């Protein structure tokens, strides 16, 4: 199957997800085979879901938020009928078509994407600047980073990667499904660890905010 020009494999996770026993609504706190199948499908598509152990924890909620944002449906964090349909269809957000690898931040959908030549490789739920303190749009580069916690007047920034002045992509314990930061791009601490570990956001790397 193809989604937004990208081939998405019809894998085992999707086959099981379409089966009758997996049709129940799933939500935070649930566990079992149905949750694991859902996690496998989100991972297969490229959504950051963390460990796929069959427990519907905070990172799974974040991944479901991201899928719901990409699909343009209500951001509940619950894997309901419409969200399941989006997973079956292989919905992914649209990225800007640019050569090479970038981190792209979609302000409207509140998503961070890692892309290569315009193809989405990783999707992370994000919370950007509120209307009072918006995240600037434009093409930037990672200028510096701190491999630790920066304690600032407005709060703590986990392993921040700065791309314009004091504005960074950083980990946080609070990533609501709407704009809520003071200008930075918040992601989960686990997602930030992933960006560091896989060198997805090196110093000098491109950050496209639109």
GROMACS .gro file of C-alpha atoms in nm:
model
  210
    1UNK     CA    1   0.000   0.000   0.000
    2UNK     CA    2   0.108   0.361  -0.048
    3UNK     CA    3   0.051   0.661   0.180
    4UNK     CA    4   0.134   1.013   0.063
    5UNK     CA    5   0.373   0.868  -0.192
    6UNK     CA    6   0.548   0.642   0.059
    7UNK     CA    7   0.513   0.265   0.046
    8UNK     CA    8   0.400   0.127   0.380
    9UNK     CA    9   0.443  -0.250   0.422
   10UNK     CA   10   0.133  -0.455   0.490
   11UNK     CA   11   0.307  -0.632   0.776
   12UNK     CA   12   0.207  -0.883   1.039
   13UNK     CA   13   0.114  -0.612   1.289
   14UNK     CA   14  -0.140  -0.466   1.047
   15UNK     CA   15  -0.280  -0.807   0.959
   16UNK     CA   16  -0.349  -0.882   1.325
   17UNK     CA   17  -0.475  -0.529   1.389
   18UNK     CA   18  -0.744  -0.582   1.126
   19UNK     CA   19  -0.861  -0.906   1.287
   20UNK     CA   20  -1.186  -0.921   1.482
   21UNK     CA   21  -1.048  -0.979   1.837
   22UNK     CA   22  -0.837  -0.660   1.817
   23UNK     CA   23  -1.132  -0.424   1.759
   24UNK     CA   24  -1.185  -0.319   2.120
   25UNK     CA   25  -1.102   0.041   2.214
   26UNK     CA   26  -0.763   0.067   2.383
   27UNK     CA   27  -0.658   0.332   2.635
   28UNK     CA   28  -0.393   0.423   2.892
   29UNK     CA   29  -0.351   0.153   3.155
   30UNK     CA   30  -0.453  -0.133   2.925
   31UNK     CA   31  -0.216  -0.420   2.853
   32UNK     CA   32  -0.203  -0.738   2.653
   33UNK     CA   33  -0.171  -0.867   2.298
   34UNK     CA   34  -0.399  -0.601   2.147
   35UNK     CA   35  -0.183  -0.322   2.286
   36UNK     CA   36   0.135  -0.490   2.163
   37UNK     CA   37  -0.011  -0.529   1.813
   38UNK     CA   38  -0.106  -0.162   1.810
   39UNK     CA   39   0.242  -0.061   1.929
   40UNK     CA   40   0.401  -0.276   1.659
   41UNK     CA   41   0.189  -0.110   1.392
   42UNK     CA   42   0.275   0.242   1.510
   43UNK     CA   43   0.643   0.151   1.518
   44UNK     CA   44   0.615  -0.003   1.171
   45UNK     CA   45   0.476   0.325   1.038
   46UNK     CA   46   0.751   0.533   1.202
   47UNK     CA   47   0.579   0.674   1.511
   48UNK     CA   48   0.800   0.688   1.820
   49UNK     CA   49   0.635   0.454   2.069
   50UNK     CA   50   0.925   0.358   2.296
   51UNK     CA   51   0.939   0.003   2.432
   52UNK     CA   52   0.675  -0.225   2.280
   53UNK     CA   53   0.599  -0.448   2.575
   54UNK     CA   54   0.220  -0.455   2.550
   55UNK     CA   55   0.153  -0.192   2.817
   56UNK     CA   56  -0.036   0.126   2.722
   57UNK     CA   57   0.184   0.372   2.907
   58UNK     CA   58   0.270   0.742   2.859
   59UNK     CA   59   0.487   0.688   2.551
   60UNK     CA   60   0.211   0.493   2.380
   61UNK     CA   61  -0.028   0.778   2.457
   62UNK     CA   62   0.221   1.016   2.295
   63UNK     CA   63   0.243   0.798   1.984
   64UNK     CA   64  -0.136   0.781   1.958
   65UNK     CA   65  -0.154   1.160   1.991
   66UNK     CA   66   0.091   1.185   1.702
   67UNK     CA   67  -0.114   0.955   1.479
   68UNK     CA   68  -0.433   1.143   1.564
   69UNK     CA   69  -0.265   1.473   1.479
   70UNK     CA   70  -0.140   1.336   1.146
   71UNK     CA   71  -0.490   1.208   1.066
   72UNK     CA   72  -0.660   1.533   1.167
   73UNK     CA   73  -0.888   1.366   1.421
   74UNK     CA   74  -0.961   1.443   1.786
   75UNK     CA   75  -0.651   1.426   2.005
   76UNK     CA   76  -0.768   1.197   2.284
   77UNK     CA   77  -0.475   0.959   2.330
   78UNK     CA   78  -0.729   0.674   2.308
   79UNK     CA   79  -0.692   0.414   2.034
   80UNK     CA   80  -1.055   0.427   1.923
   81UNK     CA   81  -1.228   0.333   1.596
   82UNK     CA   82  -1.112   0.637   1.395
   83UNK     CA   83  -0.756   0.607   1.523
   84UNK     CA   84  -0.752   0.236   1.437
   85UNK     CA   85  -0.866   0.321   1.084
   86UNK     CA   86  -0.581   0.573   1.053
   87UNK     CA   87  -0.333   0.306   1.164
   88UNK     CA   88  -0.475   0.058   0.914
   89UNK     CA   89  -0.447   0.311   0.632
   90UNK     CA   90  -0.090   0.395   0.730
   91UNK     CA   91  -0.150   0.767   0.779
   92UNK     CA   92   0.166   0.976   0.803
   93UNK     CA   93   0.210   1.355   0.821
   94UNK     CA   94   0.325   1.545   0.516
   95UNK     CA   95   0.681   1.673   0.525
   96UNK     CA   96   0.848   1.941   0.316
   97UNK     CA   97   1.035   1.788   0.024
   98UNK     CA   98   1.397   1.881   0.085
   99UNK     CA   99   1.721   1.699  -0.001
  100UNK     CA  100   1.914   1.521   0.270
  101UNK     CA  101   1.816   1.463   0.632
  102UNK     CA  102   1.637   1.721   0.842
  103UNK     CA  103   1.430   1.758   1.152
  104UNK     CA  104   1.102   1.918   1.052
  105UNK     CA  105   0.849   2.069   1.295
  106UNK     CA  106   0.488   2.108   1.180
  107UNK     CA  107   0.342   2.387   1.394
  108UNK     CA  108  -0.017   2.327   1.284
  109UNK     CA  109  -0.014   1.958   1.362
  110UNK     CA  110   0.228   1.986   1.655
  111UNK     CA  111   0.458   1.713   1.529
  112UNK     CA  112   0.834   1.668   1.499
  113UNK     CA  113   0.951   1.458   1.206
  114UNK     CA  114   1.288   1.323   1.102
  115UNK     CA  115   1.299   1.313   0.723
  116UNK     CA  116   1.534   1.212   0.446
  117UNK     CA  117   1.480   1.356   0.099
  118UNK     CA  118   1.125   1.446   0.200
  119UNK     CA  119   1.038   1.095   0.322
  120UNK     CA  120   0.921   1.068   0.683
  121UNK     CA  121   1.138   0.831   0.887
  122UNK     CA  122   1.030   0.915   1.242
  123UNK     CA  123   0.727   1.098   1.387
  124UNK     CA  124   0.727   1.234   1.743
  125UNK     CA  125   0.446   1.405   1.932
  126UNK     CA  126   0.546   1.763   2.018
  127UNK     CA  127   0.420   2.072   2.193
  128UNK     CA  128   0.547   2.402   2.054
  129UNK     CA  129   0.511   2.763   2.166
  130UNK     CA  130   0.176   2.897   2.281
  131UNK     CA  131   0.008   3.191   2.106
  132UNK     CA  132   0.175   3.427   2.355
  133UNK     CA  133   0.523   3.283   2.293
  134UNK     CA  134   0.517   3.120   1.947
  135UNK     CA  135   0.792   2.904   1.804
  136UNK     CA  136   0.953   3.091   1.512
  137UNK     CA  137   0.905   2.944   1.165
  138UNK     CA  138   1.189   2.916   0.918
  139UNK     CA  139   1.498   2.717   0.825
  140UNK     CA  140   1.757   2.689   1.103
  141UNK     CA  141   2.053   2.479   1.212
  142UNK     CA  142   2.134   2.322   1.547
  143UNK     CA  143   2.383   2.566   1.695
  144UNK     CA  144   2.461   2.404   2.031
  145UNK     CA  145   2.344   2.133   2.266
  146UNK     CA  146   2.363   2.035   2.632
  147UNK     CA  147   2.391   1.669   2.724
  148UNK     CA  148   2.213   1.710   3.054
  149UNK     CA  149   1.945   1.920   3.222
  150UNK     CA  150   1.943   2.296   3.187
  151UNK     CA  151   1.750   2.458   3.468
  152UNK     CA  152   1.613   2.789   3.345
  153UNK     CA  153   1.381   3.049   3.492
  154UNK     CA  154   1.084   2.909   3.298
  155UNK     CA  155   1.157   2.543   3.373
  156UNK     CA  156   1.395   2.255   3.307
  157UNK     CA  157   1.511   2.158   2.958
  158UNK     CA  158   1.622   1.796   2.918
  159UNK     CA  159   1.916   1.748   2.678
  160UNK     CA  160   1.828   2.060   2.473
  161UNK     CA  161   1.939   2.115   2.115
  162UNK     CA  162   1.922   2.487   2.037
  163UNK     CA  163   1.835   2.604   1.687
  164UNK     CA  164   1.763   2.978   1.726
  165UNK     CA  165   1.879   3.185   2.024
  166UNK     CA  166   1.750   3.026   2.344
  167UNK     CA  167   1.487   2.816   2.163
  168UNK     CA  168   1.550   2.444   2.149
  169UNK     CA  169   1.406   2.103   2.091
  170UNK     CA  170   1.419   1.945   2.436
  171UNK     CA  171   1.276   1.671   2.650
  172UNK     CA  172   1.005   1.741   2.903
  173UNK     CA  173   0.778   1.555   3.142
  174UNK     CA  174   0.479   1.748   3.005
  175UNK     CA  175   0.390   1.724   2.635
  176UNK     CA  176   0.021   1.805   2.595
  177UNK     CA  177  -0.138   1.760   2.250
  178UNK     CA  178  -0.152   2.137   2.191
  179UNK     CA  179   0.089   2.436   2.191
  180UNK     CA  180   0.194   2.505   2.549
  181UNK     CA  181   0.564   2.594   2.564
  182UNK     CA  182   0.743   2.927   2.591
  183UNK     CA  183   0.874   2.894   2.236
  184UNK     CA  184   1.069   2.569   2.251
  185UNK     CA  185   0.966   2.238   2.094
  186UNK     CA  186   0.890   1.990   2.370
  187UNK     CA  187   0.909   1.614   2.318
  188UNK     CA  188   0.917   1.331   2.570
  189UNK     CA  189   1.244   1.264   2.750
  190UNK     CA  190   1.257   0.920   2.590
  191UNK     CA  191   1.212   1.070   2.243
  192UNK     CA  192   1.490   1.319   2.318
  193UNK     CA  193   1.718   1.033   2.422
  194UNK     CA  194   1.636   0.865   2.090
  195UNK     CA  195   1.726   1.178   1.894
  196UNK     CA  196   2.060   1.195   2.077
  197UNK     CA  197   2.136   0.823   2.054
  198UNK     CA  198   2.076   0.792   1.681
  199UNK     CA  199   2.238   1.130   1.601
  200UNK     CA  200   1.916   1.244   1.436
  201UNK     CA  201   1.985   1.608   1.535
  202UNK     CA  202   2.358   1.675   1.517
  203UNK     CA  203   2.506   2.020   1.570
  204UNK     CA  204   2.492   2.184   1.229
  205UNK     CA  205   2.191   1.978   1.124
  206UNK     CA  206   1.893   2.144   0.958
  207UNK     CA  207   1.575   2.222   1.152
  208UNK     CA  208   1.280   2.327   0.934
  209UNK     CA  209   0.988   2.482   1.124
  210UNK     CA  210   0.671   2.551   0.928
   0.00000   0.00000   0.00000
